CSV table of C-alpha atoms and ligand atoms in Angstrom, one decimal:
chain,number,residue,atom,x,y,z
A,1,MET,CA,149.5,-176.0,81.1
A,2,LYS,CA,151.0,-178.2,78.4
A,3,SER,CA,151.7,-176.9,74.9
A,4,THR,CA,152.6,-180.0,72.9
A,5,VAL,CA,151.8,-183.6,73.1
A,6,GLN,CA,155.4,-184.3,74.3
A,7,ASP,CA,154.6,-182.4,77.4
A,8,LEU,CA,152.1,-185.1,78.5
A,9,ALA,CA,153.5,-187.2,81.3
A,10,LEU,CA,152.5,-190.3,79.3
A,11,PHE,CA,155.3,-189.3,76.9
A,12,GLY,CA,157.9,-188.2,79.5
A,13,GLY,CA,156.7,-184.8,80.5
A,14,GLN,CA,156.2,-183.6,84.1
A,15,PRO,CA,152.9,-184.6,85.7
A,16,MET,CA,150.5,-181.7,86.0
A,17,PHE,CA,149.6,-182.5,89.6
A,18,ALA,CA,152.5,-182.9,92.1
A,19,GLU,CA,150.3,-184.9,94.4
A,20,PRO,CA,147.9,-187.7,93.3
A,21,LEU,CA,144.3,-186.5,92.9
A,22,HIS,CA,142.2,-189.5,94.0
A,23,VAL,CA,138.7,-190.5,93.4
A,24,GLY,CA,137.3,-191.6,96.8
A,25,ARG,CA,139.2,-189.1,99.0
A,26,PRO,CA,137.2,-189.1,102.3
A,27,ASN,CA,135.0,-186.3,103.3
A,28,ARG,CA,136.2,-185.5,106.8
A,29,PRO,CA,134.1,-183.7,109.4
A,30,ASP,CA,135.3,-181.1,111.9
A,31,LYS,CA,138.3,-182.6,113.8
A,32,GLN,CA,137.3,-181.2,117.1
A,33,ALA,CA,133.7,-182.6,116.8
A,34,PHE,CA,135.1,-186.0,116.1
A,35,PHE,CA,137.6,-185.8,118.9
A,36,GLN,CA,134.9,-184.8,121.3
A,37,HIS,CA,133.0,-188.0,120.5
A,38,ALA,CA,136.2,-190.0,120.6
A,39,ASP,CA,136.9,-188.5,124.1
A,40,ASP,CA,133.4,-189.6,125.3
A,41,ILE,CA,134.1,-193.1,124.1
A,42,TRP,CA,137.5,-193.2,125.8
A,43,GLU,CA,136.1,-192.0,129.1
A,44,SER,CA,133.2,-194.3,129.1
A,45,ALA,CA,135.3,-197.4,128.1
A,46,TRP,CA,132.3,-198.6,126.1
A,47,LEU,CA,133.8,-199.4,122.7
A,48,THR,CA,131.2,-201.5,120.9
A,49,ASN,CA,128.1,-203.8,121.2
A,50,ASN,CA,125.3,-201.3,120.7
A,51,GLY,CA,126.9,-198.5,122.7
A,52,PRO,CA,125.5,-195.0,123.1
A,53,LYS,CA,127.2,-193.5,120.0
A,54,VAL,CA,125.7,-196.3,117.8
A,55,GLN,CA,122.3,-195.7,119.3
A,56,GLN,CA,122.5,-192.0,118.8
A,57,PHE,CA,123.7,-192.5,115.2
A,58,GLU,CA,120.9,-194.9,114.4
A,59,ALA,CA,118.3,-192.4,115.9
A,60,GLU,CA,119.7,-189.5,113.9
A,61,LEU,CA,119.6,-191.6,110.7
A,62,ALA,CA,116.1,-192.8,111.3
A,63,GLN,CA,115.0,-189.2,111.7
A,64,LEU,CA,116.8,-188.1,108.5
A,65,PHE,CA,115.4,-191.0,106.4
A,66,GLY,CA,111.9,-190.9,108.0
A,67,VAL,CA,112.1,-194.6,108.4
A,68,LYS,CA,111.1,-196.8,111.4
A,69,HIS,CA,114.3,-198.9,111.8
A,70,VAL,CA,117.9,-198.2,111.2
A,71,ILE,CA,120.4,-200.9,112.2
A,72,ALA,CA,124.1,-199.8,112.0
A,73,VAL,CA,126.5,-202.4,110.7
A,74,CYS,CA,130.2,-202.8,110.2
A,75,ASN,CA,130.1,-202.5,106.4
A,76,ALA,CA,127.6,-202.6,103.6
A,77,THR,CA,128.7,-206.0,102.4
A,78,ILE,CA,127.9,-207.7,105.7
A,79,GLY,CA,124.8,-205.5,105.8
A,80,LEU,CA,123.7,-206.9,102.4
A,81,GLN,CA,124.4,-210.5,103.5
A,82,ILE,CA,122.5,-210.1,106.7
A,83,ALA,CA,119.5,-208.4,105.1
A,84,ILE,CA,119.4,-211.1,102.4
A,85,ARG,CA,119.1,-213.7,105.1
A,86,ALA,CA,116.7,-211.8,107.2
A,87,LEU,CA,114.4,-211.5,104.2
A,88,GLY,CA,114.6,-215.2,103.6
A,89,MET,CA,116.1,-214.9,100.1
A,90,ASP,CA,117.3,-218.2,98.6
A,91,GLY,CA,117.7,-220.0,95.3
A,92,GLU,CA,118.1,-217.2,92.7
A,93,VAL,CA,118.0,-213.4,93.1
A,94,ILE,CA,118.0,-210.9,90.3
A,95,VAL,CA,120.7,-208.4,90.5
A,96,PRO,CA,122.5,-206.0,88.1
A,97,SER,CA,126.0,-206.9,86.9
A,98,PHE,CA,126.7,-203.2,86.6
A,99,THR,CA,127.6,-202.6,90.3
A,100,PHE,CA,130.5,-203.0,92.7
A,101,VAL,CA,131.2,-206.7,93.1
A,102,ALA,CA,130.1,-206.7,96.7
A,103,THR,CA,126.5,-206.8,95.6
A,104,ALA,CA,126.8,-210.0,93.7
A,105,HIS,CA,129.3,-211.5,96.2
A,106,SER,CA,126.9,-211.0,99.1
A,107,LEU,CA,124.5,-213.5,97.3
A,108,GLU,CA,127.0,-216.0,96.0
A,109,TRP,CA,128.8,-216.1,99.3
A,110,GLN,CA,125.7,-217.6,100.9
A,111,GLY,CA,125.0,-220.1,98.1
A,112,ILE,CA,122.3,-217.9,96.3
A,113,THR,CA,122.7,-217.6,92.6
A,114,PRO,CA,122.9,-214.0,91.3
A,115,VAL,CA,121.0,-213.8,88.0
A,116,PHE,CA,122.3,-210.8,86.2
A,117,CYS,CA,119.9,-208.2,84.8
A,118,ASP,CA,120.8,-205.5,82.3
A,119,VAL,CA,120.5,-201.8,83.2
A,120,ASP,CA,119.0,-198.6,81.8
A,121,PRO,CA,121.5,-196.8,79.5
A,122,VAL,CA,120.7,-193.4,81.1
A,123,THR,CA,120.3,-194.0,84.8
A,124,HIS,CA,122.6,-197.1,84.9
A,125,CYS,CA,120.1,-198.7,87.3
A,126,MET,CA,118.4,-202.0,86.8
A,127,ASP,CA,116.0,-202.0,83.8
A,128,PRO,CA,112.6,-203.1,85.0
A,129,ALA,CA,111.7,-204.2,81.5
A,130,ARG,CA,114.3,-206.9,81.7
A,131,ILE,CA,113.4,-208.4,85.1
A,132,GLU,CA,110.4,-210.6,84.4
A,133,GLN,CA,112.1,-212.7,81.7
A,134,LEU,CA,114.7,-213.7,84.3
A,135,ILE,CA,112.2,-214.9,86.9
A,136,THR,CA,112.1,-218.7,87.4
A,137,PRO,CA,110.5,-221.0,90.0
A,138,ARG,CA,113.7,-220.6,92.1
A,139,THR,CA,113.6,-216.8,92.1
A,140,THR,CA,113.0,-215.3,95.6
A,141,GLY,CA,114.0,-211.7,95.3
A,142,ILE,CA,115.3,-208.7,93.4
A,143,LEU,CA,118.4,-206.7,94.5
A,144,PRO,CA,118.6,-203.5,92.5
A,145,VAL,CA,121.3,-200.8,93.1
A,146,HIS,CA,120.7,-197.0,93.2
A,147,VAL,CA,123.9,-196.5,91.2
A,148,TRP,CA,125.6,-193.0,91.6
A,149,GLY,CA,122.6,-191.9,93.7
A,150,ASN,CA,120.3,-192.3,90.7
A,151,ILE,CA,117.1,-193.8,92.1
A,152,CYS,CA,115.8,-197.1,90.6
A,153,GLU,CA,112.4,-197.3,89.2
A,154,VAL,CA,111.0,-198.3,92.5
A,155,GLU,CA,107.3,-198.4,91.6
A,156,ALA,CA,107.8,-200.6,88.6
A,157,ILE,CA,110.1,-202.9,90.5
A,158,GLN,CA,107.7,-203.2,93.4
A,159,ALA,CA,104.8,-204.0,91.0
A,160,ILE,CA,106.8,-206.9,89.5
A,161,ALA,CA,107.8,-208.1,93.0
A,162,ASP,CA,104.2,-208.0,94.2
A,163,ARG,CA,103.0,-209.9,91.0
A,164,HIS,CA,105.5,-212.7,91.6
A,165,GLY,CA,105.7,-212.7,95.4
A,166,LEU,CA,109.4,-211.6,95.5
A,167,LYS,CA,111.3,-209.7,98.2
A,168,VAL,CA,113.0,-206.5,97.2
A,169,LEU,CA,116.3,-205.4,98.8
A,170,TYR,CA,118.0,-202.2,97.6
A,171,ASP,CA,121.7,-201.7,97.6
A,172,ALA,CA,121.7,-198.0,98.5
A,173,ALA,CA,125.5,-197.8,99.0
A,174,HIS,CA,125.6,-194.7,96.8
A,175,ALA,CA,122.3,-193.1,97.7
A,176,PHE,CA,122.8,-191.6,101.1
A,177,GLY,CA,120.7,-188.4,101.5
A,178,CYS,CA,118.8,-189.0,98.2
A,179,GLU,CA,115.1,-188.9,97.7
A,180,HIS,CA,112.5,-190.1,95.2
A,181,ARG,CA,109.2,-188.2,94.9
A,182,GLY,CA,109.7,-186.6,98.2
A,183,ARG,CA,110.4,-189.9,100.0
A,184,MET,CA,114.0,-190.5,101.3
A,185,VAL,CA,115.9,-193.5,100.1
A,186,GLY,CA,115.8,-196.0,103.0
A,187,ASN,CA,112.0,-196.5,102.7
A,188,PHE,CA,111.8,-198.5,99.5
A,189,GLY,CA,111.4,-202.3,99.0
A,190,ASP,CA,111.5,-204.6,102.1
A,191,ALA,CA,114.8,-203.2,103.2
A,192,GLU,CA,117.7,-201.0,102.0
A,193,VAL,CA,121.5,-201.1,102.7
A,194,PHE,CA,123.7,-198.0,102.8
A,195,SER,CA,127.5,-198.0,102.8
A,196,PHE,CA,129.6,-195.6,105.0
A,197,HIS,CA,132.9,-196.7,103.6
A,198,ALA,CA,135.7,-194.1,103.6
A,199,THR,CA,135.0,-193.3,100.0
A,200,LYS,CA,131.3,-192.6,100.4
A,201,VAL,CA,129.7,-189.2,100.8
A,202,LEU,CA,129.2,-189.9,104.5
A,203,ASN,CA,131.7,-192.3,106.1
A,204,THR,CA,132.3,-194.0,109.4
A,205,PHE,CA,135.8,-195.3,108.2
A,206,GLU,CA,134.1,-198.7,107.5
A,207,GLY,CA,130.4,-199.1,108.1
A,208,GLY,CA,126.9,-199.1,106.8
A,209,CYS,CA,123.3,-199.5,107.9
A,210,ILE,CA,120.2,-201.4,107.0
A,211,THR,CA,116.8,-199.6,107.0
A,212,THR,CA,113.3,-201.1,107.0
A,213,ASN,CA,109.8,-200.2,108.0
A,214,ASP,CA,109.0,-203.8,108.9
A,215,ASP,CA,109.2,-204.5,112.6
A,216,GLU,CA,109.7,-208.3,112.2
A,217,VAL,CA,112.5,-207.8,109.7
A,218,ALA,CA,114.2,-205.3,112.0
A,219,ARG,CA,113.9,-207.7,114.9
A,220,VAL,CA,115.6,-210.5,113.0
A,221,ILE,CA,118.3,-208.2,111.7
A,222,ARG,CA,119.2,-207.1,115.2
A,223,LEU,CA,119.6,-210.8,116.2
A,224,MET,CA,121.7,-211.4,113.1
A,225,ILE,CA,124.2,-208.7,113.7
A,226,ASN,CA,124.8,-210.0,117.2
A,227,PHE,CA,125.5,-213.8,116.9
A,228,GLY,CA,121.8,-214.6,117.3
A,229,PHE,CA,121.7,-213.7,121.0
A,230,VAL,CA,118.3,-213.1,122.7
A,231,GLY,CA,119.3,-212.0,126.2
A,232,LYS,CA,122.6,-213.2,127.7
A,233,ASP,CA,122.6,-217.0,127.0
A,234,GLN,CA,120.0,-217.9,124.5
A,235,VAL,CA,120.9,-218.1,120.8
A,236,THR,CA,118.1,-218.4,118.2
A,237,HIS,CA,119.8,-218.1,114.8
A,238,LEU,CA,122.9,-219.3,113.0
A,239,VAL,CA,124.2,-215.8,112.1
A,240,SER,CA,127.1,-213.5,112.1
A,241,ASN,CA,128.7,-210.5,113.8
A,242,GLY,CA,127.8,-207.3,111.9
A,243,LYS,CA,128.0,-204.7,114.7
A,244,MET,CA,129.3,-201.2,114.2
A,245,SER,CA,131.9,-200.0,116.7
A,246,GLU,CA,131.6,-196.8,118.8
A,247,SER,CA,134.5,-195.2,117.0
A,248,SER,CA,132.8,-195.6,113.6
A,249,ALA,CA,129.5,-194.2,115.0
A,250,ALA,CA,131.6,-191.2,116.4
A,251,MET,CA,132.8,-190.5,112.8
A,252,GLY,CA,129.2,-190.9,111.6
A,253,LEU,CA,127.8,-188.5,114.1
A,254,SER,CA,130.4,-185.8,113.4
A,255,SER,CA,130.0,-186.4,109.7
A,256,LEU,CA,126.2,-185.9,109.9
A,257,GLN,CA,126.8,-182.5,111.5
A,258,ALA,CA,129.0,-181.6,108.5
A,259,TYR,CA,126.9,-183.4,105.8
A,260,ASP,CA,125.2,-180.3,104.3
A,261,GLY,CA,128.6,-178.8,103.8
A,262,PHE,CA,129.9,-182.0,102.0
A,263,VAL,CA,126.9,-181.9,99.6
A,264,ALA,CA,127.3,-178.2,98.9
A,265,HIS,CA,130.9,-178.7,98.1
A,266,ASN,CA,130.2,-181.8,95.9
A,267,ARG,CA,127.5,-179.9,94.1
A,268,ARG,CA,129.7,-176.9,93.3
A,269,ASN,CA,132.3,-179.3,91.9
A,270,TYR,CA,129.7,-181.1,89.9
A,271,GLU,CA,128.4,-177.9,88.4
A,272,HIS,CA,131.9,-176.8,87.6
A,273,TYR,CA,132.7,-180.1,85.8
A,274,ARG,CA,129.4,-179.9,84.0
A,275,ARG,CA,130.1,-176.4,82.8
A,276,ARG,CA,133.5,-177.2,81.5
A,277,LEU,CA,132.6,-180.6,80.0
A,278,ALA,CA,129.8,-178.9,78.0
A,279,ASP,CA,132.5,-177.7,75.7
A,280,MET,CA,133.8,-181.3,75.1
A,281,PRO,CA,131.3,-183.1,73.0
A,282,GLN,CA,133.3,-186.3,73.2
A,283,LEU,CA,132.6,-186.5,77.0
A,284,ALA,CA,129.1,-186.5,78.5
A,285,ILE,CA,128.7,-186.1,82.2
A,286,VAL,CA,126.1,-188.3,83.8
A,287,GLU,CA,123.6,-185.8,85.2
A,288,HIS,CA,122.3,-185.7,88.7
A,289,CYS,CA,118.6,-184.9,89.2
A,290,GLU,CA,118.5,-181.4,90.6
A,291,LYS,CA,114.8,-181.3,91.5
A,292,GLU,CA,115.2,-183.8,94.3
A,293,LYS,CA,117.7,-184.3,97.1
A,294,ARG,CA,121.0,-185.8,95.8
A,295,ASN,CA,124.5,-186.0,97.2
A,296,PHE,CA,126.4,-185.2,93.9
A,297,HIS,CA,129.2,-187.4,95.0
A,298,TYR,CA,130.0,-189.3,91.8
A,299,ILE,CA,131.3,-187.5,88.7
A,300,ILE,CA,130.7,-190.0,86.0
A,301,VAL,CA,131.7,-189.3,82.4
A,302,ARG,CA,130.8,-191.3,79.3
A,303,VAL,CA,133.3,-191.3,76.4
A,304,ALA,CA,131.4,-191.0,73.1
A,305,ASP,CA,131.8,-193.9,70.6
A,306,ASP,CA,133.1,-191.5,68.0
A,307,ALA,CA,135.4,-189.6,70.4
A,308,GLY,CA,138.5,-190.8,68.6
A,309,ILE,CA,140.1,-191.9,71.8
A,310,SER,CA,139.1,-194.7,74.2
A,311,ARG,CA,138.1,-194.4,77.8
A,312,ASP,CA,141.2,-196.5,78.7
A,313,THR,CA,143.6,-194.3,76.9
A,314,ILE,CA,142.1,-191.2,78.6
A,315,VAL,CA,142.4,-193.0,82.0
A,316,ARG,CA,146.1,-193.9,81.3
A,317,ALA,CA,146.9,-190.3,80.2
A,318,LEU,CA,145.2,-188.9,83.4
A,319,GLU,CA,146.9,-191.3,85.6
A,320,ALA,CA,150.3,-190.3,84.3
A,321,GLU,CA,149.4,-186.7,85.3
A,322,ASN,CA,148.5,-187.9,88.8
A,323,VAL,CA,144.8,-187.7,88.2
A,324,LEU,CA,143.7,-191.2,89.4
A,325,ALA,CA,140.3,-191.5,87.6
A,326,ARG,CA,138.6,-194.9,88.1
A,327,ARG,CA,136.9,-197.2,85.7
A,328,TYR,CA,133.8,-197.8,87.9
A,329,PHE,CA,132.4,-200.4,87.2
A,330,HIS,CA,134.8,-202.2,85.0
A,331,PRO,CA,134.6,-205.0,83.9
A,332,GLY,CA,131.1,-205.8,85.4
A,333,CYS,CA,130.5,-208.6,87.9
A,334,HIS,CA,129.7,-211.1,85.2
A,335,ARG,CA,133.2,-210.8,83.9
A,336,MET,CA,134.8,-211.3,87.3
A,337,GLU,CA,135.3,-214.7,89.1
A,338,PRO,CA,133.6,-216.8,89.9
A,339,TYR,CA,130.7,-215.5,87.7
A,340,ARG,CA,132.9,-215.4,84.6
A,341,SER,CA,133.6,-219.1,84.8
A,342,TYR,CA,130.0,-220.1,85.9
A,343,TYR,CA,128.3,-218.0,83.2
A,344,PRO,CA,130.7,-217.4,80.3
A,345,ASN,CA,127.9,-216.2,78.0
A,346,ALA,CA,126.1,-213.9,80.5
A,347,GLY,CA,127.2,-210.9,78.5
A,348,LEU,CA,124.8,-211.9,75.7
A,349,LEU,CA,121.9,-210.8,77.8
A,350,LEU,CA,123.7,-207.7,79.1
A,351,PRO,CA,124.4,-205.4,76.1
A,352,VAL,CA,124.0,-202.1,78.0
A,353,THR,CA,126.2,-203.3,80.9
A,354,GLU,CA,128.9,-204.5,78.4
A,355,LYS,CA,128.8,-201.1,76.8
A,356,LEU,CA,128.9,-199.0,80.0
A,357,THR,CA,131.8,-200.9,81.5
A,358,ASP,CA,133.9,-199.9,78.5
A,359,VAL,CA,133.0,-196.2,78.2
A,360,LEU,CA,132.5,-194.7,81.7
A,361,LEU,CA,135.1,-193.1,83.9
A,362,CYS,CA,134.8,-191.6,87.4
A,363,LEU,CA,136.6,-188.3,88.2
A,364,PRO,CA,137.8,-187.0,91.6
A,365,ASN,CA,135.2,-185.4,93.8
A,366,SER,CA,134.9,-184.8,97.5
A,367,THR,CA,135.7,-182.0,99.9
A,368,ALA,CA,139.4,-182.9,99.2
A,369,THR,CA,138.9,-181.8,95.5
A,370,THR,CA,139.2,-178.0,95.1
A,371,ALA,CA,137.8,-175.8,92.4
A,372,ALA,CA,141.4,-175.4,91.1
A,373,ASP,CA,141.7,-179.2,91.0
A,374,VAL,CA,138.5,-179.4,88.9
A,375,GLU,CA,139.7,-176.7,86.6
A,376,GLY,CA,143.0,-178.5,86.2
A,377,VAL,CA,141.4,-181.9,85.5
A,378,CYS,CA,139.1,-180.2,82.9
A,379,ASP,CA,142.1,-178.4,81.2
A,380,LEU,CA,143.9,-181.7,81.0
A,381,LEU,CA,140.9,-183.5,79.5
A,382,ALA,CA,140.5,-180.7,76.9
A,383,PHE,CA,144.2,-181.0,76.1
A,384,ILE,CA,144.0,-184.8,75.8
A,385,LEU,CA,141.0,-184.5,73.5
A,386,GLN,CA,142.6,-181.8,71.4
A,387,HIS,CA,145.6,-184.0,70.8
A,388,ARG,CA,143.8,-187.4,70.7
A,389,ALA,CA,145.0,-188.3,67.2
A,390,GLU,CA,148.7,-187.7,68.1
A,391,ILE,CA,148.2,-189.6,71.4
A,392,ALA,CA,146.7,-192.6,69.6
A,393,GLN,CA,149.6,-192.5,67.1
A,394,ARG,CA,152.3,-192.2,69.8
A,395,SER,CA,150.6,-195.0,71.9
A,396,GLY,CA,151.2,-197.4,69.0
A,397,GLY,CA,147.8,-196.9,67.3
A,398,ARG,CA,145.9,-197.7,70.5
A,399,ALA,CA,143.1,-195.2,70.6
B,1,T4K,N1,127.5,-201.8,96.8
B,1,T4K,C1,128.0,-200.9,96.1
B,1,T4K,C2,127.2,-200.4,94.9
B,1,T4K,C3,129.2,-200.3,96.4
B,1,T4K,O1,129.8,-199.3,95.6
B,1,T4K,C4,129.9,-200.8,97.5
B,1,T4K,C5,131.3,-200.3,97.8
B,1,T4K,C6,129.4,-201.8,98.3
B,1,T4K,C7,128.1,-202.3,97.9
B,1,T4K,C8,130.0,-202.4,99.5
B,1,T4K,O2,130.2,-201.4,100.5
B,1,T4K,P1,131.2,-201.7,101.7
B,1,T4K,O3,131.2,-203.1,102.1
B,1,T4K,O4,132.6,-201.2,101.2
B,1,T4K,O5,130.7,-200.7,102.8
B,1,T4K,C9,136.0,-198.7,96.8
B,1,T4K,C10,135.4,-199.0,98.2
B,1,T4K,O6,136.3,-199.8,98.9
B,1,T4K,C11,134.0,-199.6,98.1
B,1,T4K,O7,133.5,-199.4,99.4
B,1,T4K,C12,133.2,-198.9,97.1
B,1,T4K,N2,131.9,-199.5,97.0
B,1,T4K,C13,133.8,-198.9,95.8
B,1,T4K,C14,133.0,-198.3,94.7
B,1,T4K,O8,135.0,-198.2,95.9
B,1,T4K,P2,138.0,-199.8,95.6
B,1,T4K,O9,138.5,-201.2,95.4
B,1,T4K,O10,137.9,-198.9,94.4
B,1,T4K,O11,138.9,-199.1,96.7
B,1,T4K,P3,140.3,-198.4,96.7
B,1,T4K,O12,141.0,-198.9,97.9
B,1,T4K,O13,140.9,-198.5,95.4
B,1,T4K,O14,140.0,-196.9,97.0
B,1,T4K,C15,139.4,-196.0,96.1
B,1,T4K,C16,140.0,-194.7,96.1
B,1,T4K,O15,139.7,-194.0,97.3
B,1,T4K,C17,141.5,-194.7,95.9
B,1,T4K,O16,141.8,-193.8,94.9
B,1,T4K,C18,142.1,-194.1,97.2
B,1,T4K,C19,140.9,-193.4,97.9
B,1,T4K,N3,140.9,-193.6,99.3
B,1,T4K,C20,140.5,-194.8,99.8
B,1,T4K,C21,140.5,-195.1,101.1
B,1,T4K,C22,140.0,-196.4,101.7
B,1,T4K,C23,141.3,-192.7,100.2
B,1,T4K,O17,141.8,-191.6,99.7
B,1,T4K,N4,141.3,-192.9,101.5
B,1,T4K,C24,140.9,-194.0,102.0
B,1,T4K,O18,140.8,-194.2,103.3
B,1,T4K,O19,136.6,-199.9,96.3
């Protein structure tokens, strides 16, 4: 461990970790289990287009979620775009700015105006109290995000949607395996979209799925992921290609087998971080609900206003030590193009978002993060905090 501030890699010392410690390192299932599925695919020469692995993956997911329809897709961004169309959203849709930019882009990309709504300071999910003031005659839907696996206030949001005749589509990219009042995510709103990107708790390299309990919505989505084909020659919709490949489904099936182990590992790391961070009043971990199913995948820390060191300086100091923490979600969609040019004053209605984008950081967690890694990252954070005044001074007064 380091003894003086000069030992920090930021000031020329040796990095504490020889190899980079990434946020977003994939959870990998048993190699043989994956290879067995890959071998089946090889032998069958059926590589995509609703093959047997995709069908099996969808069936296993439907059982896990307890939902009527699961449609596997090539990634969550395409999944969102297709679900938005299938639900007939148009005009304006209310969406948080505090999310990965894919959520807003999936609307704007198809000519729908994302109307940014502020979020709750504790859960970081859309604040239902802010929704109604954003509804106009052009509003057709609400697209909230279960950020970090925290579940949105689904009852309050549904009540607003019902009052105003709006569709609700959840971005559930972070919420695989989570539940709310005993009901699995996947069953809320008109549809939900999960991401199985490499960085997610369960991955299919790239991938995702759309879930719904509505037979008609599911029927339209199935057309929309496959060029609009009904049968061999007849096309009924102007749509896209959102199919998941068999190799992705193979990764999904083997990952489902390993999923409980992923969550147990994540949870041990989360508890470890929480224990250590309890001694650092400048850093508050965003807690996961422990009474209901959660995936414990995201370790999010809030830097206190009076910490005496900024989030960005902490991230720079960690990075120099090879701890590649991320500033999810910085700077907020409304500060990214094209939204920043379209709505330069959007931040005035988003005070909580503006704050969160400046004070949160995401620490490494996945099966690639060991207990020794967590201990090392926490030692480093404690050291940085202990020497925060000198760090600020040596960084040219930049706290
Ligand atoms: N909605 C929400 C709320 C989302 O968070 C996301 C995606 C979406 C929708 C859209 O889902 P998809 O269309 O992707 O299915 C990453 C992911 O690319 C993105 O999927 C994810 N959210 C977002 C939160 O994180 P970046 O730009 O931070 O990715 P990148 O390349 O910097 O990788 C992150 C870290 O992961 C790096 O430290 C390296 C590590 N990594 C990454 C990959 C791809 C690995 O170790 N191995 C890998 O294979 O967006």
